[in-house]
Amino acid sequence: MNKIVNYLVGALLFAAFSLSAHQQKSAISTVLFNPRTENIEIMHRFRVHDAEHAVREILGKDADIIDSKKTQEQFGEYVNQRFSLFDSDKQSLPLKMVGVELDGKFFWVYQETTQPTKIDNMTIRHDALRDLWPEQVNTINVEGKGKLQTLTFTDSVELLKLTFEH
C-alpha cells in the first residue's frame, strides 16, 4: 500500500511540475491613460516560457530571450508590430517602443503614445503570439479613462472596441 501511495504522490508531483513548464499561451497588457504625463502607456506581460518558444519560431532555434539583448529587442519590435490603438476616427495612434524588461518568469514590453485631445472610443488590435498559436489569449486592461475596462482577444478576433464614459 505504501508503494502505491508513494507512486501516486510522485506521479502527481511530476504532473504538477510538467504543467508549470508548459506554455500558458496567454498574455496580459495594460493600457494606461496617465494624466500626469498625458501619455497612453502600454505594458505587455508575457510569460518567459512562451516568449522563449516564440522567439525560436520567429527568429530561429538559436534565439535566446534570456541572455541576448538583441533577441529581447527583436521580440519587443515583434510585439510593437502586432499591437495597435485606433482613435475615435479610426486613425492609428503612433506607438513608440519604450523598452523591454526580463523580470523573473515574465518578459515585459513597454510602449507609449500621446493621448489624443478628444477620444470617445478606442479600437485595439493585439495579435502578438496569436499569429503563431491560434489558442493564444491576449487580455487587455484599460485604465485611467473612466472605469476599468477589460478586453479579451481569443479565437479569430482581430479588433475590439471600447467606449469611454464622460
PDB file of C-alpha atoms in Angstrom:
ATOM      1  CA  MET A   1       0.000   0.000   0.000  1.00  0.00           C
ATOM      2  CA  ASN A   2       2.838   2.397   0.856  1.00  0.00           C
ATOM      3  CA  LYS A   3       4.365   1.859  -2.594  1.00  0.00           C
ATOM      4  CA  ILE A   4       1.088   2.763  -4.266  1.00  0.00           C
ATOM      5  CA  VAL A   5       0.737   5.953  -2.216  1.00  0.00           C
ATOM      6  CA  ASN A   6       4.360   6.918  -2.934  1.00  0.00           C
ATOM      7  CA  TYR A   7       3.827   6.225  -6.637  1.00  0.00           C
ATOM      8  CA  LEU A   8       0.663   8.355  -6.727  1.00  0.00           C
ATOM      9  CA  VAL A   9       2.331  11.224  -4.864  1.00  0.00           C
ATOM     10  CA  GLY A  10       5.306  11.042  -7.241  1.00  0.00           C
ATOM     11  CA  ALA A  11       3.031  10.980 -10.288  1.00  0.00           C
ATOM     12  CA  LEU A  12       1.072  13.994  -9.017  1.00  0.00           C
ATOM     13  CA  LEU A  13       4.257  15.963  -8.330  1.00  0.00           C
ATOM     14  CA  PHE A  14       5.602  15.101 -11.783  1.00  0.00           C
ATOM     15  CA  ALA A  15       2.332  16.218 -13.381  1.00  0.00           C
ATOM     16  CA  ALA A  16       2.381  19.488 -11.424  1.00  0.00           C
ATOM     17  CA  PHE A  17       5.962  20.268 -12.474  1.00  0.00           C
ATOM     18  CA  SER A  18       5.217  19.306 -16.077  1.00  0.00           C
ATOM     19  CA  LEU A  19       2.213  21.619 -16.197  1.00  0.00           C
ATOM     20  CA  SER A  20       4.209  24.535 -14.851  1.00  0.00           C
ATOM     21  CA  ALA A  21       6.852  24.006 -17.554  1.00  0.00           C
ATOM     22  CA  HIS A  22       4.377  24.125 -20.442  1.00  0.00           C
ATOM     23  CA  GLN A  23       3.390  27.182 -22.369  1.00  0.00           C
ATOM     24  CA  GLN A  24       0.479  29.115 -20.901  1.00  0.00           C
ATOM     25  CA  LYS A  25      -0.364  30.819 -24.208  1.00  0.00           C
ATOM     26  CA  SER A  26      -1.769  33.895 -22.520  1.00  0.00           C
ATOM     27  CA  ALA A  27      -0.588  37.466 -22.083  1.00  0.00           C
ATOM     28  CA  ILE A  28      -1.825  40.408 -20.038  1.00  0.00           C
ATOM     29  CA  SER A  29      -1.489  44.008 -21.180  1.00  0.00           C
ATOM     30  CA  THR A  30      -2.360  47.291 -19.524  1.00  0.00           C
ATOM     31  CA  VAL A  31      -3.284  50.402 -21.483  1.00  0.00           C
ATOM     32  CA  LEU A  32      -2.977  53.274 -19.012  1.00  0.00           C
ATOM     33  CA  PHE A  33      -4.157  56.818 -19.658  1.00  0.00           C
ATOM     34  CA  ASN A  34      -1.638  58.666 -17.483  1.00  0.00           C
ATOM     35  CA  PRO A  35      -2.950  62.145 -16.552  1.00  0.00           C
ATOM     36  CA  ARG A  36       0.453  63.240 -15.233  1.00  0.00           C
ATOM     37  CA  THR A  37       2.351  62.626 -18.492  1.00  0.00           C
ATOM     38  CA  GLU A  38      -0.680  62.984 -20.793  1.00  0.00           C
ATOM     39  CA  ASN A  39       0.515  59.810 -22.499  1.00  0.00           C
ATOM     40  CA  ILE A  40      -1.088  56.455 -23.064  1.00  0.00           C
ATOM     41  CA  GLU A  41       1.334  53.942 -21.575  1.00  0.00           C
ATOM     42  CA  ILE A  42       1.157  50.304 -22.652  1.00  0.00           C
ATOM     43  CA  MET A  43       2.686  47.457 -20.680  1.00  0.00           C
ATOM     44  CA  HIS A  44       2.592  43.923 -22.119  1.00  0.00           C
ATOM     45  CA  ARG A  45       3.420  40.993 -19.828  1.00  0.00           C
ATOM     46  CA  PHE A  46       4.350  37.665 -21.419  1.00  0.00           C
ATOM     47  CA  ARG A  47       5.464  34.516 -19.669  1.00  0.00           C
ATOM     48  CA  VAL A  48       9.160  33.955 -20.364  1.00  0.00           C
ATOM     49  CA  HIS A  49       8.494  30.340 -21.342  1.00  0.00           C
ATOM     50  CA  ASP A  50       6.038  31.478 -24.031  1.00  0.00           C
ATOM     51  CA  ALA A  51       8.428  34.187 -25.227  1.00  0.00           C
ATOM     52  CA  GLU A  52      11.274  31.637 -25.439  1.00  0.00           C
ATOM     53  CA  HIS A  53       9.223  29.369 -27.691  1.00  0.00           C
ATOM     54  CA  ALA A  54       8.038  32.324 -29.756  1.00  0.00           C
ATOM     55  CA  VAL A  55      11.479  33.784 -30.485  1.00  0.00           C
ATOM     56  CA  ARG A  56      12.748  30.386 -31.583  1.00  0.00           C
ATOM     57  CA  GLU A  57       9.872  30.148 -34.057  1.00  0.00           C
ATOM     58  CA  ILE A  58      10.203  33.765 -35.205  1.00  0.00           C
ATOM     59  CA  LEU A  59      13.980  34.247 -35.190  1.00  0.00           C
ATOM     60  CA  GLY A  60      15.367  30.702 -35.356  1.00  0.00           C
ATOM     61  CA  LYS A  61      16.471  27.992 -32.960  1.00  0.00           C
ATOM     62  CA  ASP A  62      19.470  29.968 -31.670  1.00  0.00           C
ATOM     63  CA  ALA A  63      17.375  32.922 -30.454  1.00  0.00           C
ATOM     64  CA  ASP A  64      17.856  33.477 -26.708  1.00  0.00           C
ATOM     65  CA  ILE A  65      15.467  35.833 -24.946  1.00  0.00           C
ATOM     66  CA  ILE A  66      17.138  35.235 -21.568  1.00  0.00           C
ATOM     67  CA  ASP A  67      20.732  36.205 -22.366  1.00  0.00           C
ATOM     68  CA  SER A  68      20.565  38.149 -25.628  1.00  0.00           C
ATOM     69  CA  LYS A  69      19.627  41.842 -25.524  1.00  0.00           C
ATOM     70  CA  LYS A  70      19.315  41.719 -29.311  1.00  0.00           C
ATOM     71  CA  THR A  71      16.720  38.922 -29.120  1.00  0.00           C
ATOM     72  CA  GLN A  72      14.861  40.816 -26.394  1.00  0.00           C
ATOM     73  CA  GLU A  73      14.721  43.945 -28.568  1.00  0.00           C
ATOM     74  CA  GLN A  74      13.628  41.881 -31.588  1.00  0.00           C
ATOM     75  CA  PHE A  75      10.788  40.341 -29.585  1.00  0.00           C
ATOM     76  CA  GLY A  76       9.795  43.833 -28.416  1.00  0.00           C
ATOM     77  CA  GLU A  77       9.686  45.004 -32.027  1.00  0.00           C
ATOM     78  CA  TYR A  78       7.637  41.911 -32.964  1.00  0.00           C
ATOM     79  CA  VAL A  79       5.068  42.896 -30.299  1.00  0.00           C
ATOM     80  CA  ASN A  80       5.187  46.542 -31.413  1.00  0.00           C
ATOM     81  CA  GLN A  81       4.251  45.499 -34.960  1.00  0.00           C
ATOM     82  CA  ARG A  82       1.294  43.412 -33.767  1.00  0.00           C
ATOM     83  CA  PHE A  83      -0.319  45.843 -31.337  1.00  0.00           C
ATOM     84  CA  SER A  84      -2.258  48.926 -32.458  1.00  0.00           C
ATOM     85  CA  LEU A  85      -4.504  51.571 -30.950  1.00  0.00           C
ATOM     86  CA  PHE A  86      -7.040  53.424 -33.095  1.00  0.00           C
ATOM     87  CA  ASP A  87      -8.762  56.640 -32.006  1.00  0.00           C
ATOM     88  CA  SER A  88     -12.425  57.595 -32.393  1.00  0.00           C
ATOM     89  CA  ASP A  89     -11.782  58.486 -36.051  1.00  0.00           C
ATOM     90  CA  LYS A  90     -10.212  55.049 -36.673  1.00  0.00           C
ATOM     91  CA  GLN A  91      -6.784  56.664 -37.071  1.00  0.00           C
ATOM     92  CA  SER A  92      -3.848  54.611 -35.841  1.00  0.00           C
ATOM     93  CA  LEU A  93      -2.049  56.216 -32.898  1.00  0.00           C
ATOM     94  CA  PRO A  94       1.756  56.234 -33.421  1.00  0.00           C
ATOM     95  CA  LEU A  95       3.206  53.920 -30.772  1.00  0.00           C
ATOM     96  CA  LYS A  96       6.780  54.369 -29.604  1.00  0.00           C
ATOM     97  CA  MET A  97       8.793  51.496 -28.165  1.00  0.00           C
ATOM     98  CA  VAL A  98       9.945  52.497 -24.695  1.00  0.00           C
ATOM     99  CA  GLY A  99      11.803  49.301 -23.872  1.00  0.00           C
ATOM    100  CA  VAL A 100      11.743  45.693 -22.768  1.00  0.00           C
ATOM    101  CA  GLU A 101      12.476  44.016 -19.450  1.00  0.00           C
ATOM    102  CA  LEU A 102      13.138  40.482 -18.252  1.00  0.00           C
ATOM    103  CA  ASP A 103      11.602  40.198 -14.779  1.00  0.00           C
ATOM    104  CA  GLY A 104      11.710  36.712 -13.253  1.00  0.00           C
ATOM    105  CA  LYS A 105       9.247  34.491 -15.081  1.00  0.00           C
ATOM    106  CA  PHE A 106       7.831  37.420 -17.063  1.00  0.00           C
ATOM    107  CA  PHE A 107       9.007  39.390 -20.076  1.00  0.00           C
ATOM    108  CA  TRP A 108       7.686  42.946 -20.380  1.00  0.00           C
ATOM    109  CA  VAL A 109       7.341  45.123 -23.475  1.00  0.00           C
ATOM    110  CA  TYR A 110       6.662  48.852 -22.952  1.00  0.00           C
ATOM    111  CA  GLN A 111       5.157  51.316 -25.446  1.00  0.00           C
ATOM    112  CA  GLU A 112       3.637  54.786 -25.289  1.00  0.00           C
ATOM    113  CA  THR A 113       1.897  57.436 -27.337  1.00  0.00           C
ATOM    114  CA  THR A 114       0.492  60.902 -26.729  1.00  0.00           C
ATOM    115  CA  GLN A 115      -3.150  60.992 -25.624  1.00  0.00           C
ATOM    116  CA  PRO A 116      -5.474  62.444 -28.256  1.00  0.00           C
ATOM    117  CA  THR A 117      -7.143  65.656 -27.052  1.00  0.00           C
ATOM    118  CA  LYS A 118     -10.590  64.130 -27.550  1.00  0.00           C
ATOM    119  CA  ILE A 119     -11.304  60.418 -27.578  1.00  0.00           C
ATOM    120  CA  ASP A 120     -14.772  58.910 -27.143  1.00  0.00           C
ATOM    121  CA  ASN A 121     -13.847  55.360 -28.062  1.00  0.00           C
ATOM    122  CA  MET A 122     -10.850  53.273 -28.981  1.00  0.00           C
ATOM    123  CA  THR A 123     -10.307  50.202 -31.110  1.00  0.00           C
ATOM    124  CA  ILE A 124      -7.427  47.879 -30.246  1.00  0.00           C
ATOM    125  CA  ARG A 125      -5.597  45.183 -32.174  1.00  0.00           C
ATOM    126  CA  HIS A 126      -3.401  42.721 -30.244  1.00  0.00           C
ATOM    127  CA  ASP A 127      -2.090  39.904 -32.436  1.00  0.00           C
ATOM    128  CA  ALA A 128       1.160  39.162 -30.592  1.00  0.00           C
ATOM    129  CA  LEU A 129       1.718  35.388 -30.487  1.00  0.00           C
ATOM    130  CA  ARG A 130      -1.724  34.816 -31.996  1.00  0.00           C
ATOM    131  CA  ASP A 131      -0.126  34.512 -35.424  1.00  0.00           C
ATOM    132  CA  LEU A 132       1.960  31.636 -34.007  1.00  0.00           C
ATOM    133  CA  TRP A 133      -0.637  29.957 -31.803  1.00  0.00           C
ATOM    134  CA  PRO A 134      -4.360  30.337 -32.581  1.00  0.00           C
ATOM    135  CA  GLU A 135      -5.171  29.346 -28.977  1.00  0.00           C
ATOM    136  CA  GLN A 136      -3.208  32.336 -27.606  1.00  0.00           C
ATOM    137  CA  VAL A 137      -5.373  34.568 -25.385  1.00  0.00           C
ATOM    138  CA  ASN A 138      -4.414  38.238 -25.023  1.00  0.00           C
ATOM    139  CA  THR A 139      -6.193  40.183 -22.297  1.00  0.00           C
ATOM    140  CA  ILE A 140      -6.025  43.969 -22.063  1.00  0.00           C
ATOM    141  CA  ASN A 141      -6.987  46.112 -19.083  1.00  0.00           C
ATOM    142  CA  VAL A 142      -7.687  49.748 -19.975  1.00  0.00           C
ATOM    143  CA  GLU A 143      -7.265  52.107 -17.009  1.00  0.00           C
ATOM    144  CA  GLY A 144      -7.316  55.831 -16.282  1.00  0.00           C
ATOM    145  CA  LYS A 145     -10.158  56.805 -18.612  1.00  0.00           C
ATOM    146  CA  GLY A 146     -13.323  56.166 -16.636  1.00  0.00           C
ATOM    147  CA  LYS A 147     -13.956  52.758 -15.151  1.00  0.00           C
ATOM    148  CA  LEU A 148     -11.574  49.849 -15.720  1.00  0.00           C
ATOM    149  CA  GLN A 149     -12.431  48.002 -18.929  1.00  0.00           C
ATOM    150  CA  THR A 150     -11.140  44.592 -19.974  1.00  0.00           C
ATOM    151  CA  LEU A 151     -10.889  43.237 -23.499  1.00  0.00           C
ATOM    152  CA  THR A 152     -10.011  39.636 -24.334  1.00  0.00           C
ATOM    153  CA  PHE A 153      -8.693  38.529 -27.703  1.00  0.00           C
ATOM    154  CA  THR A 154      -9.471  34.872 -28.410  1.00  0.00           C
ATOM    155  CA  ASP A 155     -10.061  32.692 -31.448  1.00  0.00           C
ATOM    156  CA  SER A 156     -10.122  34.793 -34.630  1.00  0.00           C
ATOM    157  CA  VAL A 157     -10.995  38.149 -33.017  1.00  0.00           C
ATOM    158  CA  GLU A 158      -8.742  40.809 -34.546  1.00  0.00           C
ATOM    159  CA  LEU A 159     -10.175  44.126 -33.337  1.00  0.00           C
ATOM    160  CA  LEU A 160     -12.056  45.062 -30.175  1.00  0.00           C
ATOM    161  CA  LYS A 161     -13.669  48.413 -29.446  1.00  0.00           C
ATOM    162  CA  LEU A 162     -14.398  50.141 -26.164  1.00  0.00           C
ATOM    163  CA  THR A 163     -16.314  53.314 -25.391  1.00  0.00           C
ATOM    164  CA  PHE A 164     -15.340  55.834 -22.733  1.00  0.00           C
ATOM    165  CA  GLU A 165     -17.947  57.375 -20.455  1.00  0.00           C
ATOM    166  CA  HIS A 166     -17.873  61.128 -19.928  1.00  0.00           C
TER     167      HIS A 166
END
